[in-house]
Amino acid sequence: MKNIKNNLKLSNLLLKSFNLLKKIQKEIQKDFQNFKFKEEIEFKFENESFKDSLKKNFFTLLMLSTFIEAEIKKERMVSYGKIIIYLRQIVTSTDNVIDNEKKGLIFIKSLKNDVVKNTFITLFCQDALTKEALKVSGGDGLVSIKILEKIYSIAISESLRDISQYKEYPTSDYILKNIHSGIGGELLEISLEIPKYIEEDSKMSRYSKGLYEIGMALQALDDFFDVDEDGEQGKVNLLASKILYEKQEIEALKLAYLNEVIENSYIGFKILEDSGFPISKAGAKKVMEKLFELRGLKDYTYILK
């Protein structure tokens, strides 16, 4: 009965978050109407169905739902949501440069050079983020410092992924502590950094810890999926490290690895549940099953049963 109630409440929260996200997207579009080059800005904010948005924006919706559950005032929720999207675009634009990709939510049509385009998008998203942070904090300059310090930590971790800087392949403990902590844990946790500071709500701090653990699990999942690609690109990979140092049969090692990822994700979801968020272990299993499918690991979803 408790699981049913939690599932219903979570579904309702995510639906409210979806409607809030649409409002946030409209506000972001308004923010860029004063630029002379506004006609060149393209937003990939399609009016998707709730189901489609859940697939593409699950963690954004999850973060927004924590604001709703914590009963934060709507005006501040909109500001926090805008900050989440600006952060998401800054990270994506940086990844586009590193990995030669063309992903994102905001684009400049007239800029043809991808490095120039992504650098410029990062610049004006950072400017918009800073203005929004100062607005929602009442001019407290410390909020911008906190975000930049987090971004710096993530950048440090990203810079440690290049395998050419190591004489020996890093161990799994090193990767978890020095690389995944930034590009996994802190990368997901950063979205709650400003709400955690401004709201003075212990719930936000606990939710932040839960997201950190979930982020660590998701990065480990990405390393499973990207093990061959990371090898080709000369990037450090957690699964590759385990294969190198843990002398097990490969398929058995992979199964043990995925089981560890799943259990670590449950730690994060349990922190959310213990903090009053309506997510049970059964609900967390459903989330992980969808993430497995989205990352091309459908053949391994049976271990979630």
mmCIF file of C-alpha atoms in Angstrom:
data_model
loop_
_atom_site.group_PDB
_atom_site.id
_atom_site.type_symbol
_atom_site.label_atom_id
_atom_site.label_comp_id
_atom_site.label_asym_id
_atom_site.label_seq_id
_atom_site.Cartn_x
_atom_site.Cartn_y
_atom_site.Cartn_z
ATOM 1 C CA MET A 1 0.000 0.000 0.000
ATOM 2 C CA LYS A 2 2.834 2.400 0.878
ATOM 3 C CA ASN A 3 4.506 1.719 -2.487
ATOM 4 C CA ILE A 4 1.259 2.487 -4.322
ATOM 5 C CA LYS A 5 0.832 5.765 -2.438
ATOM 6 C CA ASN A 6 4.454 6.714 -3.099
ATOM 7 C CA ASN A 7 4.134 5.912 -6.793
ATOM 8 C CA LEU A 8 0.978 8.005 -7.097
ATOM 9 C CA LYS A 9 2.530 10.922 -5.226
ATOM 10 C CA LEU A 10 5.736 10.706 -7.278
ATOM 11 C CA SER A 11 3.764 10.611 -10.537
ATOM 12 C CA ASN A 12 1.830 13.691 -9.431
ATOM 13 C CA LEU A 13 5.027 15.494 -8.443
ATOM 14 C CA LEU A 14 6.696 14.710 -11.770
ATOM 15 C CA LEU A 15 3.622 15.916 -13.668
ATOM 16 C CA LYS A 16 3.691 19.191 -11.732
ATOM 17 C CA SER A 17 7.405 19.407 -12.480
ATOM 18 C CA PHE A 18 6.700 18.950 -16.178
ATOM 19 C CA ASN A 19 4.291 21.908 -16.135
ATOM 20 C CA LEU A 20 6.812 23.934 -14.147
ATOM 21 C CA LEU A 21 9.531 23.058 -16.681
ATOM 22 C CA LYS A 22 7.414 24.430 -19.530
ATOM 23 C CA LYS A 23 7.037 27.729 -17.638
ATOM 24 C CA ILE A 24 10.778 27.833 -16.964
ATOM 25 C CA GLN A 25 11.544 27.291 -20.646
ATOM 26 C CA LYS A 26 9.274 30.200 -21.606
ATOM 27 C CA GLU A 27 11.003 32.431 -19.062
ATOM 28 C CA ILE A 28 14.404 31.508 -20.487
ATOM 29 C CA GLN A 29 13.252 32.444 -23.980
ATOM 30 C CA LYS A 30 12.136 35.830 -22.616
ATOM 31 C CA ASP A 31 15.575 36.351 -21.051
ATOM 32 C CA PHE A 32 17.198 36.428 -24.487
ATOM 33 C CA GLN A 33 14.772 38.781 -26.226
ATOM 34 C CA ASN A 34 16.928 41.848 -25.567
ATOM 35 C CA PHE A 35 19.925 40.601 -27.554
ATOM 36 C CA LYS A 36 20.451 42.041 -31.038
ATOM 37 C CA PHE A 37 21.139 38.510 -32.257
ATOM 38 C CA LYS A 38 17.949 37.084 -30.692
ATOM 39 C CA GLU A 39 16.747 35.805 -34.081
ATOM 40 C CA GLU A 40 19.867 33.628 -34.285
ATOM 41 C CA ILE A 41 19.169 31.883 -30.977
ATOM 42 C CA GLU A 42 17.491 28.523 -31.375
ATOM 43 C CA PHE A 43 15.881 26.741 -28.431
ATOM 44 C CA LYS A 44 15.290 22.992 -28.504
ATOM 45 C CA PHE A 45 12.379 23.308 -26.097
ATOM 46 C CA GLU A 46 9.877 21.247 -28.066
ATOM 47 C CA ASN A 47 6.386 20.953 -26.628
ATOM 48 C CA GLU A 48 6.843 17.305 -25.858
ATOM 49 C CA SER A 49 4.376 15.059 -24.124
ATOM 50 C CA PHE A 50 4.906 14.320 -20.457
ATOM 51 C CA LYS A 51 6.029 10.804 -21.373
ATOM 52 C CA ASP A 52 8.670 12.049 -23.842
ATOM 53 C CA SER A 53 9.903 14.713 -21.439
ATOM 54 C CA LEU A 54 10.207 12.104 -18.706
ATOM 55 C CA LYS A 55 12.628 10.161 -20.909
ATOM 56 C CA LYS A 56 14.734 13.172 -21.917
ATOM 57 C CA ASN A 57 14.566 15.297 -18.773
ATOM 58 C CA PHE A 58 14.042 12.828 -15.941
ATOM 59 C CA PHE A 59 16.680 14.239 -13.602
ATOM 60 C CA THR A 60 15.687 17.832 -14.313
ATOM 61 C CA LEU A 61 12.097 16.876 -13.441
ATOM 62 C CA LEU A 62 13.330 15.012 -10.353
ATOM 63 C CA MET A 63 15.187 18.113 -9.138
ATOM 64 C CA LEU A 64 12.178 20.339 -9.794
ATOM 65 C CA SER A 65 9.990 17.897 -7.905
ATOM 66 C CA THR A 66 12.235 18.218 -4.841
ATOM 67 C CA PHE A 67 11.508 21.969 -4.884
ATOM 68 C CA ILE A 68 7.766 21.313 -5.080
ATOM 69 C CA GLU A 69 7.910 18.708 -2.319
ATOM 70 C CA ALA A 70 9.888 21.113 -0.118
ATOM 71 C CA GLU A 71 7.184 23.772 -0.721
ATOM 72 C CA ILE A 72 9.571 26.397 -2.054
ATOM 73 C CA LYS A 73 7.865 29.539 -3.356
ATOM 74 C CA LYS A 74 7.055 29.269 -7.070
ATOM 75 C CA GLU A 75 9.043 32.365 -8.074
ATOM 76 C CA ARG A 76 12.202 30.886 -6.574
ATOM 77 C CA MET A 77 11.457 27.459 -8.074
ATOM 78 C CA VAL A 78 11.371 29.085 -11.516
ATOM 79 C CA SER A 79 14.726 30.769 -10.854
ATOM 80 C CA TYR A 80 16.280 27.522 -9.622
ATOM 81 C CA GLY A 81 14.920 25.738 -12.680
ATOM 82 C CA LYS A 82 16.467 28.317 -14.991
ATOM 83 C CA ILE A 83 19.783 27.881 -13.216
ATOM 84 C CA ILE A 84 19.538 24.082 -13.693
ATOM 85 C CA ILE A 85 19.028 24.497 -17.442
ATOM 86 C CA TYR A 86 21.865 27.027 -17.761
ATOM 87 C CA LEU A 87 24.171 24.643 -15.890
ATOM 88 C CA ARG A 88 23.027 21.760 -18.064
ATOM 89 C CA GLN A 89 23.833 23.742 -21.219
ATOM 90 C CA ILE A 90 27.245 24.889 -19.922
ATOM 91 C CA VAL A 91 28.227 21.282 -19.218
ATOM 92 C CA THR A 92 26.831 20.084 -22.557
ATOM 93 C CA SER A 93 28.622 22.807 -24.523
ATOM 94 C CA THR A 94 31.891 21.879 -22.819
ATOM 95 C CA ASP A 95 31.326 18.205 -23.645
ATOM 96 C CA ASN A 96 30.574 19.168 -27.246
ATOM 97 C CA VAL A 97 34.028 20.719 -27.546
ATOM 98 C CA ILE A 98 35.767 17.791 -25.836
ATOM 99 C CA ASP A 99 33.894 15.043 -27.696
ATOM 100 C CA ASN A 100 33.121 16.846 -30.977
ATOM 101 C CA GLU A 101 29.358 16.501 -30.490
ATOM 102 C CA LYS A 102 26.371 18.724 -31.295
ATOM 103 C CA LYS A 103 24.084 18.217 -28.305
ATOM 104 C CA GLY A 104 22.227 20.757 -26.230
ATOM 105 C CA LEU A 105 19.118 22.833 -25.657
ATOM 106 C CA ILE A 106 20.358 26.221 -26.893
ATOM 107 C CA PHE A 107 22.069 26.888 -30.230
ATOM 108 C CA ILE A 108 23.318 29.869 -32.275
ATOM 109 C CA LYS A 109 22.348 29.330 -35.916
ATOM 110 C CA SER A 110 24.751 31.853 -37.444
ATOM 111 C CA LEU A 111 27.914 30.471 -35.832
ATOM 112 C CA LYS A 112 29.320 27.689 -38.010
ATOM 113 C CA ASN A 113 32.551 26.904 -36.168
ATOM 114 C CA ASP A 114 31.574 24.445 -33.431
ATOM 115 C CA VAL A 115 34.267 25.505 -30.961
ATOM 116 C CA VAL A 116 33.335 29.176 -31.329
ATOM 117 C CA LYS A 117 29.640 28.335 -31.102
ATOM 118 C CA ASN A 118 29.942 26.271 -27.914
ATOM 119 C CA THR A 119 32.307 28.742 -26.285
ATOM 120 C CA PHE A 120 29.910 31.600 -26.964
ATOM 121 C CA ILE A 121 26.894 29.636 -25.716
ATOM 122 C CA THR A 122 28.808 28.821 -22.525
ATOM 123 C CA LEU A 123 29.637 32.509 -22.088
ATOM 124 C CA PHE A 124 26.109 33.823 -22.338
ATOM 125 C CA CYS A 125 24.623 30.948 -20.297
ATOM 126 C CA GLN A 126 27.125 31.710 -17.532
ATOM 127 C CA ASP A 127 26.131 35.377 -17.707
ATOM 128 C CA ALA A 128 22.425 34.463 -17.490
ATOM 129 C CA LEU A 129 23.123 32.036 -14.628
ATOM 130 C CA THR A 130 25.008 34.690 -12.641
ATOM 131 C CA LYS A 131 22.209 37.239 -13.095
ATOM 132 C CA GLU A 132 19.573 34.703 -12.029
ATOM 133 C CA ALA A 133 21.630 33.606 -9.008
ATOM 134 C CA LEU A 134 22.046 37.209 -7.856
ATOM 135 C CA LYS A 135 18.342 37.850 -8.402
ATOM 136 C CA VAL A 136 17.115 34.849 -6.413
ATOM 137 C CA SER A 137 19.662 35.428 -3.623
ATOM 138 C CA GLY A 138 18.920 39.128 -3.226
ATOM 139 C CA GLY A 139 22.375 40.126 -4.483
ATOM 140 C CA ASP A 140 24.438 37.677 -2.431
ATOM 141 C CA GLY A 141 27.654 37.325 -4.443
ATOM 142 C CA LEU A 142 28.616 34.154 -2.565
ATOM 143 C CA VAL A 143 26.154 32.104 -4.624
ATOM 144 C CA SER A 144 28.175 32.685 -7.805
ATOM 145 C CA ILE A 145 31.372 31.744 -6.001
ATOM 146 C CA LYS A 146 29.798 28.491 -4.783
ATOM 147 C CA ILE A 147 28.746 27.540 -8.305
ATOM 148 C CA LEU A 148 32.149 28.396 -9.792
ATOM 149 C CA GLU A 149 33.896 26.349 -7.109
ATOM 150 C CA LYS A 150 31.683 23.382 -7.986
ATOM 151 C CA ILE A 151 32.361 23.847 -11.699
ATOM 152 C CA TYR A 152 36.082 23.979 -10.937
ATOM 153 C CA SER A 153 35.876 20.653 -9.063
ATOM 154 C CA ILE A 154 34.068 19.089 -12.009
ATOM 155 C CA ALA A 155 36.657 20.531 -14.405
ATOM 156 C CA ILE A 156 39.502 19.070 -12.331
ATOM 157 C CA SER A 157 37.908 15.624 -12.523
ATOM 158 C CA GLU A 158 37.329 15.951 -16.269
ATOM 159 C CA SER A 159 40.969 16.934 -16.774
ATOM 160 C CA LEU A 160 42.089 13.712 -15.054
ATOM 161 C CA ARG A 161 40.388 11.478 -17.630
ATOM 162 C CA ASP A 162 43.224 11.672 -20.181
ATOM 163 C CA ILE A 163 45.078 8.356 -19.902
ATOM 164 C CA SER A 164 48.301 9.779 -21.371
ATOM 165 C CA GLN A 165 49.122 11.544 -18.086
ATOM 166 C CA TYR A 166 49.475 8.251 -16.176
ATOM 167 C CA LYS A 167 52.405 5.837 -16.104
ATOM 168 C CA GLU A 168 50.058 3.051 -14.995
ATOM 169 C CA TYR A 169 46.324 2.703 -15.490
ATOM 170 C CA PRO A 170 44.503 4.248 -12.478
ATOM 171 C CA THR A 171 42.891 1.894 -9.986
ATOM 172 C CA SER A 172 39.128 1.831 -9.453
ATOM 173 C CA ASP A 173 39.551 3.512 -6.044
ATOM 174 C CA TYR A 174 41.480 6.372 -7.643
ATOM 175 C CA ILE A 175 38.883 6.775 -10.407
ATOM 176 C CA LEU A 176 35.971 6.859 -7.973
ATOM 177 C CA LYS A 177 37.655 9.332 -5.623
ATOM 178 C CA ASN A 178 39.255 11.701 -8.121
ATOM 179 C CA ILE A 179 37.279 11.416 -11.364
ATOM 180 C CA HIS A 180 33.773 10.092 -10.752
ATOM 181 C CA SER A 181 33.367 12.305 -7.688
ATOM 182 C CA GLY A 182 33.417 15.332 -10.003
ATOM 183 C CA ILE A 183 31.978 14.201 -13.333
ATOM 184 C CA GLY A 184 29.424 11.963 -11.613
ATOM 185 C CA GLY A 185 28.503 12.952 -8.058
ATOM 186 C CA GLU A 186 29.131 16.686 -8.104
ATOM 187 C CA LEU A 187 27.842 17.057 -11.654
ATOM 188 C CA LEU A 188 24.363 15.941 -10.565
ATOM 189 C CA GLU A 189 24.559 17.541 -7.134
ATOM 190 C CA ILE A 190 25.530 21.003 -8.480
ATOM 191 C CA SER A 191 21.949 21.744 -9.523
ATOM 192 C CA LEU A 192 20.909 21.923 -5.854
ATOM 193 C CA GLU A 193 23.919 23.970 -4.729
ATOM 194 C CA ILE A 194 22.120 27.342 -4.842
ATOM 195 C CA PRO A 195 18.742 26.133 -3.447
ATOM 196 C CA LYS A 196 20.639 24.337 -0.661
ATOM 197 C CA TYR A 197 22.395 27.595 0.258
ATOM 198 C CA ILE A 198 19.444 29.969 -0.061
ATOM 199 C CA GLU A 199 16.577 27.928 1.363
ATOM 200 C CA GLU A 200 18.291 27.051 4.650
ATOM 201 C CA ASP A 201 16.254 23.856 4.471
ATOM 202 C CA SER A 202 17.849 20.664 5.746
ATOM 203 C CA LYS A 203 15.807 18.763 3.164
ATOM 204 C CA MET A 204 17.741 20.413 0.346
ATOM 205 C CA SER A 205 21.029 19.320 1.909
ATOM 206 C CA ARG A 206 19.819 15.737 2.224
ATOM 207 C CA TYR A 207 18.405 15.711 -1.291
ATOM 208 C CA SER A 208 21.768 17.000 -2.485
ATOM 209 C CA LYS A 209 23.549 14.056 -0.829
ATOM 210 C CA GLY A 210 21.109 11.636 -2.426
ATOM 211 C CA LEU A 211 21.716 13.110 -5.872
ATOM 212 C CA TYR A 212 25.479 12.854 -5.337
ATOM 213 C CA GLU A 213 25.212 9.095 -4.763
ATOM 214 C CA ILE A 214 22.881 8.667 -7.729
ATOM 215 C CA GLY A 215 25.285 10.696 -9.881
ATOM 216 C CA MET A 216 28.155 8.420 -8.892
ATOM 217 C CA ALA A 217 26.116 5.372 -9.910
ATOM 218 C CA LEU A 218 25.119 6.942 -13.226
ATOM 219 C CA GLN A 219 28.723 7.741 -14.127
ATOM 220 C CA ALA A 220 29.693 4.148 -13.378
ATOM 221 C CA LEU A 221 26.825 3.067 -15.626
ATOM 222 C CA ASP A 222 28.101 5.364 -18.384
ATOM 223 C CA ASP A 223 31.570 3.847 -18.007
ATOM 224 C CA PHE A 224 30.056 0.409 -18.566
ATOM 225 C CA PHE A 225 28.318 1.568 -21.721
ATOM 226 C CA ASP A 226 31.276 3.653 -22.988
ATOM 227 C CA VAL A 227 34.145 1.287 -22.147
ATOM 228 C CA ASP A 228 35.152 0.701 -25.785
ATOM 229 C CA GLU A 229 34.629 4.320 -26.846
ATOM 230 C CA ASP A 230 36.636 5.627 -23.875
ATOM 231 C CA GLY A 231 39.460 3.247 -24.796
ATOM 232 C CA GLU A 232 39.518 4.558 -28.365
ATOM 233 C CA GLN A 233 39.523 8.165 -27.139
ATOM 234 C CA GLY A 234 42.241 7.611 -24.525
ATOM 235 C CA LYS A 235 39.978 8.241 -21.522
ATOM 236 C CA VAL A 236 40.179 6.577 -18.121
ATOM 237 C CA ASN A 237 37.273 4.174 -17.557
ATOM 238 C CA LEU A 238 36.140 2.467 -14.349
ATOM 239 C CA LEU A 239 35.104 -0.822 -15.934
ATOM 240 C CA ALA A 240 38.360 -0.998 -17.908
ATOM 241 C CA SER A 241 40.277 -0.570 -14.650
ATOM 242 C CA LYS A 242 38.354 -3.385 -12.989
ATOM 243 C CA ILE A 243 38.921 -5.680 -15.984
ATOM 244 C CA LEU A 244 42.659 -4.911 -15.821
ATOM 245 C CA TYR A 245 43.163 -5.399 -12.081
ATOM 246 C CA GLU A 246 40.446 -7.849 -11.021
ATOM 247 C CA LYS A 247 41.253 -11.208 -12.550
ATOM 248 C CA GLN A 248 37.742 -12.516 -13.177
ATOM 249 C CA GLU A 249 35.892 -13.966 -16.113
ATOM 250 C CA ILE A 250 34.677 -10.937 -18.097
ATOM 251 C CA GLU A 251 30.942 -11.629 -18.093
ATOM 252 C CA ALA A 252 30.927 -12.426 -14.359
ATOM 253 C CA LEU A 253 32.864 -9.232 -13.678
ATOM 254 C CA LYS A 254 30.394 -7.189 -15.749
ATOM 255 C CA LEU A 255 27.445 -8.607 -13.843
ATOM 256 C CA ALA A 256 29.131 -7.901 -10.502
ATOM 257 C CA TYR A 257 29.925 -4.370 -11.722
ATOM 258 C CA LEU A 258 26.306 -3.669 -12.708
ATOM 259 C CA ASN A 259 25.004 -5.102 -9.442
ATOM 260 C CA GLU A 260 27.303 -2.722 -7.583
ATOM 261 C CA VAL A 261 26.059 0.198 -9.705
ATOM 262 C CA ILE A 262 22.452 -0.722 -8.889
ATOM 263 C CA GLU A 263 23.085 -1.065 -5.156
ATOM 264 C CA ASN A 264 24.941 2.268 -5.067
ATOM 265 C CA SER A 265 22.050 3.981 -6.867
ATOM 266 C CA TYR A 266 19.655 2.585 -4.250
ATOM 267 C CA ILE A 267 21.741 4.268 -1.543
ATOM 268 C CA GLY A 268 21.037 7.620 -3.194
ATOM 269 C CA PHE A 269 17.339 6.944 -3.685
ATOM 270 C CA LYS A 270 17.087 5.744 -0.064
ATOM 271 C CA ILE A 271 18.516 9.073 1.119
ATOM 272 C CA LEU A 272 15.760 10.817 -0.846
ATOM 273 C CA GLU A 273 13.114 8.488 0.595
ATOM 274 C CA ASP A 274 14.364 8.933 4.168
ATOM 275 C CA SER A 275 14.191 12.710 3.650
ATOM 276 C CA GLY A 276 10.494 12.547 2.839
ATOM 277 C CA PHE A 277 10.646 12.252 -0.946
ATOM 278 C CA PRO A 278 8.105 9.709 -2.292
ATOM 279 C CA ILE A 279 10.475 7.218 -3.910
ATOM 280 C CA SER A 280 10.584 3.598 -2.763
ATOM 281 C CA LYS A 281 13.054 0.888 -3.748
ATOM 282 C CA ALA A 282 10.457 -0.449 -6.178
ATOM 283 C CA GLY A 283 10.219 3.012 -7.750
ATOM 284 C CA ALA A 284 13.995 3.299 -7.882
ATOM 285 C CA LYS A 285 14.153 -0.050 -9.693
ATOM 286 C CA LYS A 286 11.791 1.273 -12.359
ATOM 287 C CA VAL A 287 13.966 4.368 -12.791
ATOM 288 C CA MET A 288 17.114 2.277 -13.147
ATOM 289 C CA GLU A 289 15.388 -0.054 -15.608
ATOM 290 C CA LYS A 290 14.549 2.919 -17.844
ATOM 291 C CA LEU A 291 18.101 4.248 -17.552
ATOM 292 C CA PHE A 292 19.482 0.848 -18.533
ATOM 293 C CA GLU A 293 17.242 0.844 -21.602
ATOM 294 C CA LEU A 294 18.164 4.425 -22.574
ATOM 295 C CA ARG A 295 21.876 3.563 -22.334
ATOM 296 C CA GLY A 296 21.541 0.495 -24.539
ATOM 297 C CA LEU A 297 21.727 -2.040 -21.711
ATOM 298 C CA LYS A 298 18.286 -3.591 -22.082
ATOM 299 C CA ASP A 299 19.784 -7.096 -22.119
ATOM 300 C CA TYR A 300 20.956 -6.541 -18.529
ATOM 301 C CA THR A 301 17.667 -5.274 -17.043
ATOM 302 C CA TYR A 302 16.890 -8.768 -15.761
ATOM 303 C CA ILE A 303 19.337 -8.231 -12.893
ATOM 304 C CA LEU A 304 17.044 -5.486 -11.579
ATOM 305 C CA LYS A 305 14.229 -7.980 -10.942
#
